[in-house]
XYZ file of C-alpha atoms in Angstrom:
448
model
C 10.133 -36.711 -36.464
C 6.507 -38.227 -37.035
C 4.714 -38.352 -34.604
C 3.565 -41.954 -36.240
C 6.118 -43.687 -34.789
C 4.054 -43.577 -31.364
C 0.779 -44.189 -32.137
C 1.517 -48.085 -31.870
C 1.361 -47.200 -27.890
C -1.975 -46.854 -26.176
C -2.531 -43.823 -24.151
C -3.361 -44.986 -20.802
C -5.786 -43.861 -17.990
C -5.694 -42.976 -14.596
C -7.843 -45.857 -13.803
C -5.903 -48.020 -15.014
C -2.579 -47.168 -13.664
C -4.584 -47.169 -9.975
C -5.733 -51.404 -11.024
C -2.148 -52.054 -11.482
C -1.046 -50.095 -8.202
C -3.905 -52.087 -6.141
C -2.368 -55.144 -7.858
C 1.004 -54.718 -6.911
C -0.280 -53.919 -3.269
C -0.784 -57.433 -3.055
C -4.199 -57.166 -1.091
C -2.854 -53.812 0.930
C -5.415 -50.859 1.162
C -4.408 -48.531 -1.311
C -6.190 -45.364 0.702
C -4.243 -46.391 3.928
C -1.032 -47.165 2.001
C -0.451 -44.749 -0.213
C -2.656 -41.554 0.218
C -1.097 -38.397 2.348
C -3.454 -36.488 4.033
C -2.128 -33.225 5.171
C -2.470 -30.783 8.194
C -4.484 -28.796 5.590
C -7.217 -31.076 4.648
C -5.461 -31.944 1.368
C -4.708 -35.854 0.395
C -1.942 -36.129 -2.019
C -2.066 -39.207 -3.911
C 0.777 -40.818 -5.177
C 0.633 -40.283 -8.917
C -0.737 -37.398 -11.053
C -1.785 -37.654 -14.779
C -3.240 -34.797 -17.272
C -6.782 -35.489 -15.685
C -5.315 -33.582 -12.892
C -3.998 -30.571 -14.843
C -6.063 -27.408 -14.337
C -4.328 -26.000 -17.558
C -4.612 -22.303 -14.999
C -1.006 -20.500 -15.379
C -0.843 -17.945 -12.835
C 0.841 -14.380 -13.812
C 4.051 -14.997 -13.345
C 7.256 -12.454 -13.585
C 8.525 -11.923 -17.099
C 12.121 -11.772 -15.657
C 14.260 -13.275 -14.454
C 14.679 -13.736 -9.986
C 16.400 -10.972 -8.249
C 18.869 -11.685 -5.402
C 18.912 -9.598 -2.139
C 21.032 -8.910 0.734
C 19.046 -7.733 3.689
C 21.112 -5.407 5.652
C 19.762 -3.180 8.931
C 20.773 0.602 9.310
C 22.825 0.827 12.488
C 25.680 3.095 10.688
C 24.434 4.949 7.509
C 28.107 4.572 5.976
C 28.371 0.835 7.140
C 24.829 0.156 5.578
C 26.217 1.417 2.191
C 29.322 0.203 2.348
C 27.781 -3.234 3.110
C 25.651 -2.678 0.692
C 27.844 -1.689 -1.796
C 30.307 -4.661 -1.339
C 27.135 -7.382 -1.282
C 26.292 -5.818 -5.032
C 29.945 -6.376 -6.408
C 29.249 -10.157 -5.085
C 26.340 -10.713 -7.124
C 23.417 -9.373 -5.250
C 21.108 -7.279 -7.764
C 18.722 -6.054 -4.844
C 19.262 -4.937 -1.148
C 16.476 -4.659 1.549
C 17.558 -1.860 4.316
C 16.308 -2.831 7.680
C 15.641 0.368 9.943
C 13.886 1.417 12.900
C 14.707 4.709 12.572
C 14.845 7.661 10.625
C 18.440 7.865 8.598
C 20.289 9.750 5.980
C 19.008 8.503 2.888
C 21.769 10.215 0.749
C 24.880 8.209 2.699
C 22.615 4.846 2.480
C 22.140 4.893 -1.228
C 25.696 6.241 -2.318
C 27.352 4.770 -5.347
C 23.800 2.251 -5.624
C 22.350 2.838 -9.365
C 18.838 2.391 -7.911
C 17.585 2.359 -12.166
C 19.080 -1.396 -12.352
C 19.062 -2.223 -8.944
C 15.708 -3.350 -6.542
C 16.288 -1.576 -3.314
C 13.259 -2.186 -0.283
C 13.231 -0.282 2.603
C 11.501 -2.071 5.461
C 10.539 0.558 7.685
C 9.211 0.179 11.538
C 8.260 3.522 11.398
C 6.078 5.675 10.105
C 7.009 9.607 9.400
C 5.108 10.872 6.816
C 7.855 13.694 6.113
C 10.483 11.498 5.669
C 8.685 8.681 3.737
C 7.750 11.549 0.951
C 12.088 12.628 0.775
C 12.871 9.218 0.650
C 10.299 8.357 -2.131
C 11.192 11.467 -4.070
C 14.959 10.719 -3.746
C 14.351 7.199 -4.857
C 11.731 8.221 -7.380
C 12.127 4.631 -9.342
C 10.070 1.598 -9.880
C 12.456 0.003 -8.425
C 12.000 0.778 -5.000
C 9.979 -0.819 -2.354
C 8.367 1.242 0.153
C 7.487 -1.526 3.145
C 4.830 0.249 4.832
C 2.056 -2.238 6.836
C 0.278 -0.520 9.132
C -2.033 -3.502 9.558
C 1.024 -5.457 9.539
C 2.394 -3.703 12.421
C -1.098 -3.818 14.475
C -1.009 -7.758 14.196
C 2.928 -7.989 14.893
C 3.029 -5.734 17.837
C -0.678 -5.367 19.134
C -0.394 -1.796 18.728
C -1.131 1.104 15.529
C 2.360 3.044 14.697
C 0.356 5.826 16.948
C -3.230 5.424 17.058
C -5.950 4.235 14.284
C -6.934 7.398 12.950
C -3.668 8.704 12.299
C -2.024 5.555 11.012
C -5.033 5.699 8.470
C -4.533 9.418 7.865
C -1.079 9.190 7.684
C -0.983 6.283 4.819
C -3.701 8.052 2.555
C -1.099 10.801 2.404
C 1.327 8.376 0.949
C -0.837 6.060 -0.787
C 0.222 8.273 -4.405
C 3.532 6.932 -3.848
C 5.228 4.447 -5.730
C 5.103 0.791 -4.520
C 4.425 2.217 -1.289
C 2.311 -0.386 1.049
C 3.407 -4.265 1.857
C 1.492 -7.058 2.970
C 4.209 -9.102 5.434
C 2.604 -12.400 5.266
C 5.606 -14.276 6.324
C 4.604 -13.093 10.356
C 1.619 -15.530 9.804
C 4.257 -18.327 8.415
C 6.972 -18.033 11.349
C 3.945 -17.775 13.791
C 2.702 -21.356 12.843
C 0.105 -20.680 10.515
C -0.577 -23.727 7.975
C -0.241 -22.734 4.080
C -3.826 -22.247 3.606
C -4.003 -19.835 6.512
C -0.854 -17.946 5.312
C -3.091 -17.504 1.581
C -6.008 -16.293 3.268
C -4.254 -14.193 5.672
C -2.483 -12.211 2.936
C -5.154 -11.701 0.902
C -7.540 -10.821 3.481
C -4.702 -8.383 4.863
C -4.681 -6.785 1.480
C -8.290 -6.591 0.956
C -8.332 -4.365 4.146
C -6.076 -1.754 1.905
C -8.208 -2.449 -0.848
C -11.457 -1.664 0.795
C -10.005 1.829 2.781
C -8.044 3.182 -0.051
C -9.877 2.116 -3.620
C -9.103 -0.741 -6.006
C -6.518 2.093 -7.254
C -4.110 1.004 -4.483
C -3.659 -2.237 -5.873
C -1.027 -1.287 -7.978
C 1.026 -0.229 -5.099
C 0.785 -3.213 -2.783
C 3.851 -5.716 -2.272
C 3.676 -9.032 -0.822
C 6.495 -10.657 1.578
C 6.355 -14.568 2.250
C 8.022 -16.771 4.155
C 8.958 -20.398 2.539
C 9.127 -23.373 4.356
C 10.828 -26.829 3.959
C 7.486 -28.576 2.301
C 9.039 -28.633 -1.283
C 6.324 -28.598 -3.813
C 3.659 -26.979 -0.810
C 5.705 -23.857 -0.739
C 5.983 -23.683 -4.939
C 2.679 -24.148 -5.277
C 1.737 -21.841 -2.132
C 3.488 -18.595 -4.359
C 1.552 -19.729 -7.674
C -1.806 -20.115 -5.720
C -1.273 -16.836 -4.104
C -1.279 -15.056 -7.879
C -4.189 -17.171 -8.826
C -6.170 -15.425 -5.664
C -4.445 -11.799 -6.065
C -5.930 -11.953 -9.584
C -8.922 -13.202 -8.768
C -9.803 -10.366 -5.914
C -8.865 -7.941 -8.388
C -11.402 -9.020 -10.801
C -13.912 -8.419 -7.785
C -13.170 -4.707 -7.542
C -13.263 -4.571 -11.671
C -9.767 -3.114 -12.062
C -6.610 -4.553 -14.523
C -4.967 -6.989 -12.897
C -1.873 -6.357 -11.642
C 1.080 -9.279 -10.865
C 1.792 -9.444 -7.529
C 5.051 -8.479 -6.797
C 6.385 -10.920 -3.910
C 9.250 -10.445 -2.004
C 9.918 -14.490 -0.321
C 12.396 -15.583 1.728
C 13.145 -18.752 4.483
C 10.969 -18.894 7.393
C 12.656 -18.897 10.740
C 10.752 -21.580 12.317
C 12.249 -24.732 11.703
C 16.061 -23.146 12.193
C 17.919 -24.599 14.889
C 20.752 -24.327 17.354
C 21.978 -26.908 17.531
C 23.873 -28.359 14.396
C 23.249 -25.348 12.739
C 24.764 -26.119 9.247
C 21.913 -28.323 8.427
C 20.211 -24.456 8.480
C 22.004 -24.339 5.388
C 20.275 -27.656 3.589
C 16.939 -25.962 4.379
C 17.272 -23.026 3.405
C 18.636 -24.159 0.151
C 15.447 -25.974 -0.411
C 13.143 -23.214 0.675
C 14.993 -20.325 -1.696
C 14.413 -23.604 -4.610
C 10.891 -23.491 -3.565
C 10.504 -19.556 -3.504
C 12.507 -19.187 -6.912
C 10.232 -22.064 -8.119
C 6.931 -20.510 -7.245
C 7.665 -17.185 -8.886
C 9.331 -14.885 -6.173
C 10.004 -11.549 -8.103
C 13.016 -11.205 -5.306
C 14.549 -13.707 -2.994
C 16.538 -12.869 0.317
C 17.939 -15.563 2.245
C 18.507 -16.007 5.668
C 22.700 -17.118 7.231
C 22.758 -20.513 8.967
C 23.838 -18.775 12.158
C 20.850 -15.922 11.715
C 19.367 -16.985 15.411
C 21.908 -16.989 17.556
C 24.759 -15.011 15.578
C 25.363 -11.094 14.859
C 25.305 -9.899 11.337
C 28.465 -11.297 9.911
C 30.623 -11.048 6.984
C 31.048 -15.004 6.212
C 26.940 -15.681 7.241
C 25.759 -13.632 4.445
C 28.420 -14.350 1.707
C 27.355 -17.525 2.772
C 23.999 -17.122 2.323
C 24.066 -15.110 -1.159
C 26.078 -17.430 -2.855
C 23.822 -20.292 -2.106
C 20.933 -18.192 -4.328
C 24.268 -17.558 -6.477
C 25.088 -20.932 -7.554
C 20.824 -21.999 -7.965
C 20.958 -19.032 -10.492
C 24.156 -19.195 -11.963
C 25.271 -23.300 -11.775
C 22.113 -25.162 -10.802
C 19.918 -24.272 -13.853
C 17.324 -21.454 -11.991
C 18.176 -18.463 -14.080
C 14.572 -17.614 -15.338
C 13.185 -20.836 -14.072
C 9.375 -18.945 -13.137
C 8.067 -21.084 -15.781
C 9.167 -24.454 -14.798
C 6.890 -25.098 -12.530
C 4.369 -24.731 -15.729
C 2.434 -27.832 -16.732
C 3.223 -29.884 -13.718
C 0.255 -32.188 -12.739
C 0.897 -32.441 -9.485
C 1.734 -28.555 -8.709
C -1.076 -27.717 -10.911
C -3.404 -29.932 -8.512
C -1.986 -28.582 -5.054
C -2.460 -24.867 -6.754
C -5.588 -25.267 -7.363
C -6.667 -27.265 -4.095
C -4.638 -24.601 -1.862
C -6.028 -21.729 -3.882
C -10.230 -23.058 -3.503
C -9.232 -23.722 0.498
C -7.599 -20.595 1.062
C -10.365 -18.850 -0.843
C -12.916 -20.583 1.399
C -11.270 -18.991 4.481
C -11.386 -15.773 2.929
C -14.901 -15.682 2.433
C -15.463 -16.636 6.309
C -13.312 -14.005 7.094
C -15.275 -11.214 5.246
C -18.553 -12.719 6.283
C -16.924 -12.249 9.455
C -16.732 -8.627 9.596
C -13.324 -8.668 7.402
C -9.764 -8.735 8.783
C -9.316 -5.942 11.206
C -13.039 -6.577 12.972
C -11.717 -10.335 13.470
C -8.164 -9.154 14.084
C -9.350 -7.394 16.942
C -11.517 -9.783 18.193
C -8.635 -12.250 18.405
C -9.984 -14.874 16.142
C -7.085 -14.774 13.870
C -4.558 -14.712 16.241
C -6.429 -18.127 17.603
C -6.558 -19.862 14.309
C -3.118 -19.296 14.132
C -2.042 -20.595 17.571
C -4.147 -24.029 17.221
C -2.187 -24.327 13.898
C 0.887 -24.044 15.634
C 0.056 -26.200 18.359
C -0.605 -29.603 15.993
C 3.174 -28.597 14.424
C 4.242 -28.342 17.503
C 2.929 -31.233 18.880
C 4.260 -33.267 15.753
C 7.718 -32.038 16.585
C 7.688 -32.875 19.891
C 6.405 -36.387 19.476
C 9.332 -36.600 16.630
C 6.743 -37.156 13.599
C 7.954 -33.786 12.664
C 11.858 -34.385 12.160
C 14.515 -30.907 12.628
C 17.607 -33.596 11.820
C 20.104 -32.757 14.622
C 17.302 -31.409 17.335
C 14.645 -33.674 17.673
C 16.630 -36.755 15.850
C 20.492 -37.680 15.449
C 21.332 -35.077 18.180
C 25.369 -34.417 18.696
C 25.520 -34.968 22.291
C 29.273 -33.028 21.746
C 27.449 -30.100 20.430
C 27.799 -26.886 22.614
C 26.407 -23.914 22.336
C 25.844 -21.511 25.421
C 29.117 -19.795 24.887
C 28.476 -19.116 21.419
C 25.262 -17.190 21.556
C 25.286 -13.517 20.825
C 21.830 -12.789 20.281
C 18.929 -14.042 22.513
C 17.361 -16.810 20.488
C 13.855 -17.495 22.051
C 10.650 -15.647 22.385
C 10.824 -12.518 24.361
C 8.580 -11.755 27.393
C 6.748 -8.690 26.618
C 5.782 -5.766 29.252
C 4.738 -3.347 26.916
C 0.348 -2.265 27.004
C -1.110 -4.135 24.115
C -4.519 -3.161 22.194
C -4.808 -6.418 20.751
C -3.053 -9.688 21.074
C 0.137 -9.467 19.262
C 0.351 -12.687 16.685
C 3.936 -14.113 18.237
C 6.474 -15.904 16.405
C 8.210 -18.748 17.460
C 10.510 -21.293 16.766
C 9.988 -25.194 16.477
C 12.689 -26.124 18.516
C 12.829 -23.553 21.401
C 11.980 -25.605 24.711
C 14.189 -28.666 23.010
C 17.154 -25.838 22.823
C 16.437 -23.969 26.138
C 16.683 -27.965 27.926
C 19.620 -28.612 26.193
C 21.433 -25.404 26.834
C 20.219 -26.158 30.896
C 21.954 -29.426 30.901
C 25.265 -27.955 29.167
């Protein structure tokens, strides 16, 4: 078809389509009216048109999303068997969970780890057993999830000490895929999405800066999505844009980041729990969306519920039918030529790049780590979400709005669903995660 046949039509500009928006107002402000400033320091206006597009395409995956079932190692033959069954349901990745040393051989029986993604996310760290595992595994394919930084910032303490966590990863750093970067603690701690960019990449620039630019190659990220739709799309994107960028710094090829996403934990609730479900559909949209290599979701009953059978066939089939019914099957690309993702890339990128310079200016992560200064940023963040929640600007449906006064839950818990008091000697202040609605819940469960 000609294109003739629409040059009868005038292109037209942004400044025009604002006139007509002002004169539809009818004499409102247009700044007050329609402009949506954000926690961040971002204003999101309420139209985008090709003046907006940054024409920057990250480095997105060439294939297509994996799906993973995360499963912890309590019983090697359980693991596998679980394992095993969650593959024959259309899983094509598993994460195993383990706090522990384990038998390696039982775990991985009858699992063709040359077609399938397997991560181990270990809260360990034995060098002798990290080197079998790895030379069993042997495979792109496999994730080791090693964070010795990670762990520092989670728990407020090294594996063992500083020296020998250090010593004890440059023996492993020749390993395949063999360090992580676990960004989402920053997310389910409260941290806003420009602290959650700068976080990670300062986190990895620590690796970067003790091991060599060579590590690069072996460094995985894991994120944490939350309910803020095109935020969280973009939030993935702008995190390649910045991963490139450092790269460039240190003059070595740049790699993709491999990232490893799944649903945060802090906006699940309680109470009406099946509305769990509704976010974390969005959130895996979001993840698949914004270019997540592999996506893991979380059951609706995660919180308060043991690992069950239903929960995570649950859970996997709602990544299931986005790939298979809802049109996501090698959807990394859609997201492509979007004016208004392009614009919040771009915007959450130069921000999150800004704190990343502070950071290093600051003495880098660790120095300011240690000093608590991150752990701060992060709480004040948490506070204005929280504070939003509470006041109900910040809606959890079912919690904090439209509650089921018939709703009961205190016989129904089997796991402890609030923050833990901790007795254990800390070097540092731990960075703690916590949900939204915890004092709502604990008041509610009183008055049961």
């Amino acid at each position: 078809m000609g294109t003739y046949l629409f040059d009868e039509f005038e292109g037209i500009s942004e400044k025009a389509w604002k006139q007509k928006i002002q004169a539809d107002l009818k004499g409102l402000d247009y700044n007050e009216t329609l402009l949506w400033n954000t926690n961040e320091g971002i204003t999101v206006k309420p139209f985008y048109t090709k003046e907006d597009s940054t024409h920057q395409t990250p480095d997105l995956p060439k294939a297509n999303f994996s799906i993973c079932q995360s499963i912890y190692i309590d019983n090697e033959n359980v693991a596998n068997k679980l394992a095993v069954d969650a593959l024959n349901r259309g899983a094509n990745a598993i994460e195993f969970v383990s706090d522990n040393d384990f038998n390696f051989a039982k775990v991985l029986n009858n699992i063709d780890i040359t077609i399938t993604k397997v991560y181990f996310k270990l809260n360990f760290l034995n060098v002798e057993f990290i080197k079998k595992l790895a030379e069993k595994t042997n495979s792109t394919n496999c994730f080791l999830n090693i964070d010795i930084i990670g762990n520092l910032a989670k728990t407020g303490n090294w594996f063992e000490n500083l020296n020998s966590d250090y010593k004890k990863l440059e023996e492993l750093k020749e390993l395949k895929n063999c360090i992580a970067v676990n960004a989402s603690l920053y997310q389910n701690a409260g941290a806003n999405t420009i602290q959650q960019l700068a976080y990670a990449l300062s986190h990895a620039n620590e690796y970067l800066n003790n091991f060599g630019a060579d590590i690069a190659s072996k460094i995985h990220f894991n994120f944490s999505v939350g309910t803020n739709y095109f935020f969280e799309i973009a939030k993935l994107r702008a995190f390649r844009v910045l991963w490139n960028a450092l790269l460039k710094e240190y003059n070595t090829s740049v790699n993709e980041a491999h990232i490893f996403a799944q649903p945060t934990l802090r906006n699940k609730t309680l109470y009406d729990y099946n509305t769990n479900m509704l976010r974390t559909t969005s959130e895996c949209m979001s993840a698949v969306l914004g270019g997540a290599n592999t996506v893991t979701n979380v059951s609706y009953d995660e919180i308060f519920h043991k690992s069950n059978e239903f929960g995570e066939r649950i859970s996997r089939n709602q990544l299931l039918i986005l790939k298979e019914e809802s049109g996501f099957k090698n959807s990394q690309n859609f997201a492509n030529g979007s004016y208004y993702i392009e614009s919040l890339t771009e915007q959450l990128a130069e921000k999150a790049l800004e704190i990343f310079k502070q950071i290093e200016e600051g003495g880098g992560f660790m120095k300011q780590l240690k000093e608590g200064v991150i752990q701060r940023k992060i709480s004040e963040s948490a506070q204005k979400e929280q504070e939003l929640f509470d006041k109900g600007e910040l809606v959890l449906l079912g919690t904090n709005k439209v509650q089921n006064e018939s709703d009961k839950m205190k016989n129904d818990l089997e796991l402890y669903p609030f923050v833990k008091k901790r007795s254990q000697k800390t070097l540092i202040q731990p960075i703690i995660t916590k949900r939204l609605a915890e004092q709502t819940e604990q008041e509610r469960l009183g008055n049961e």
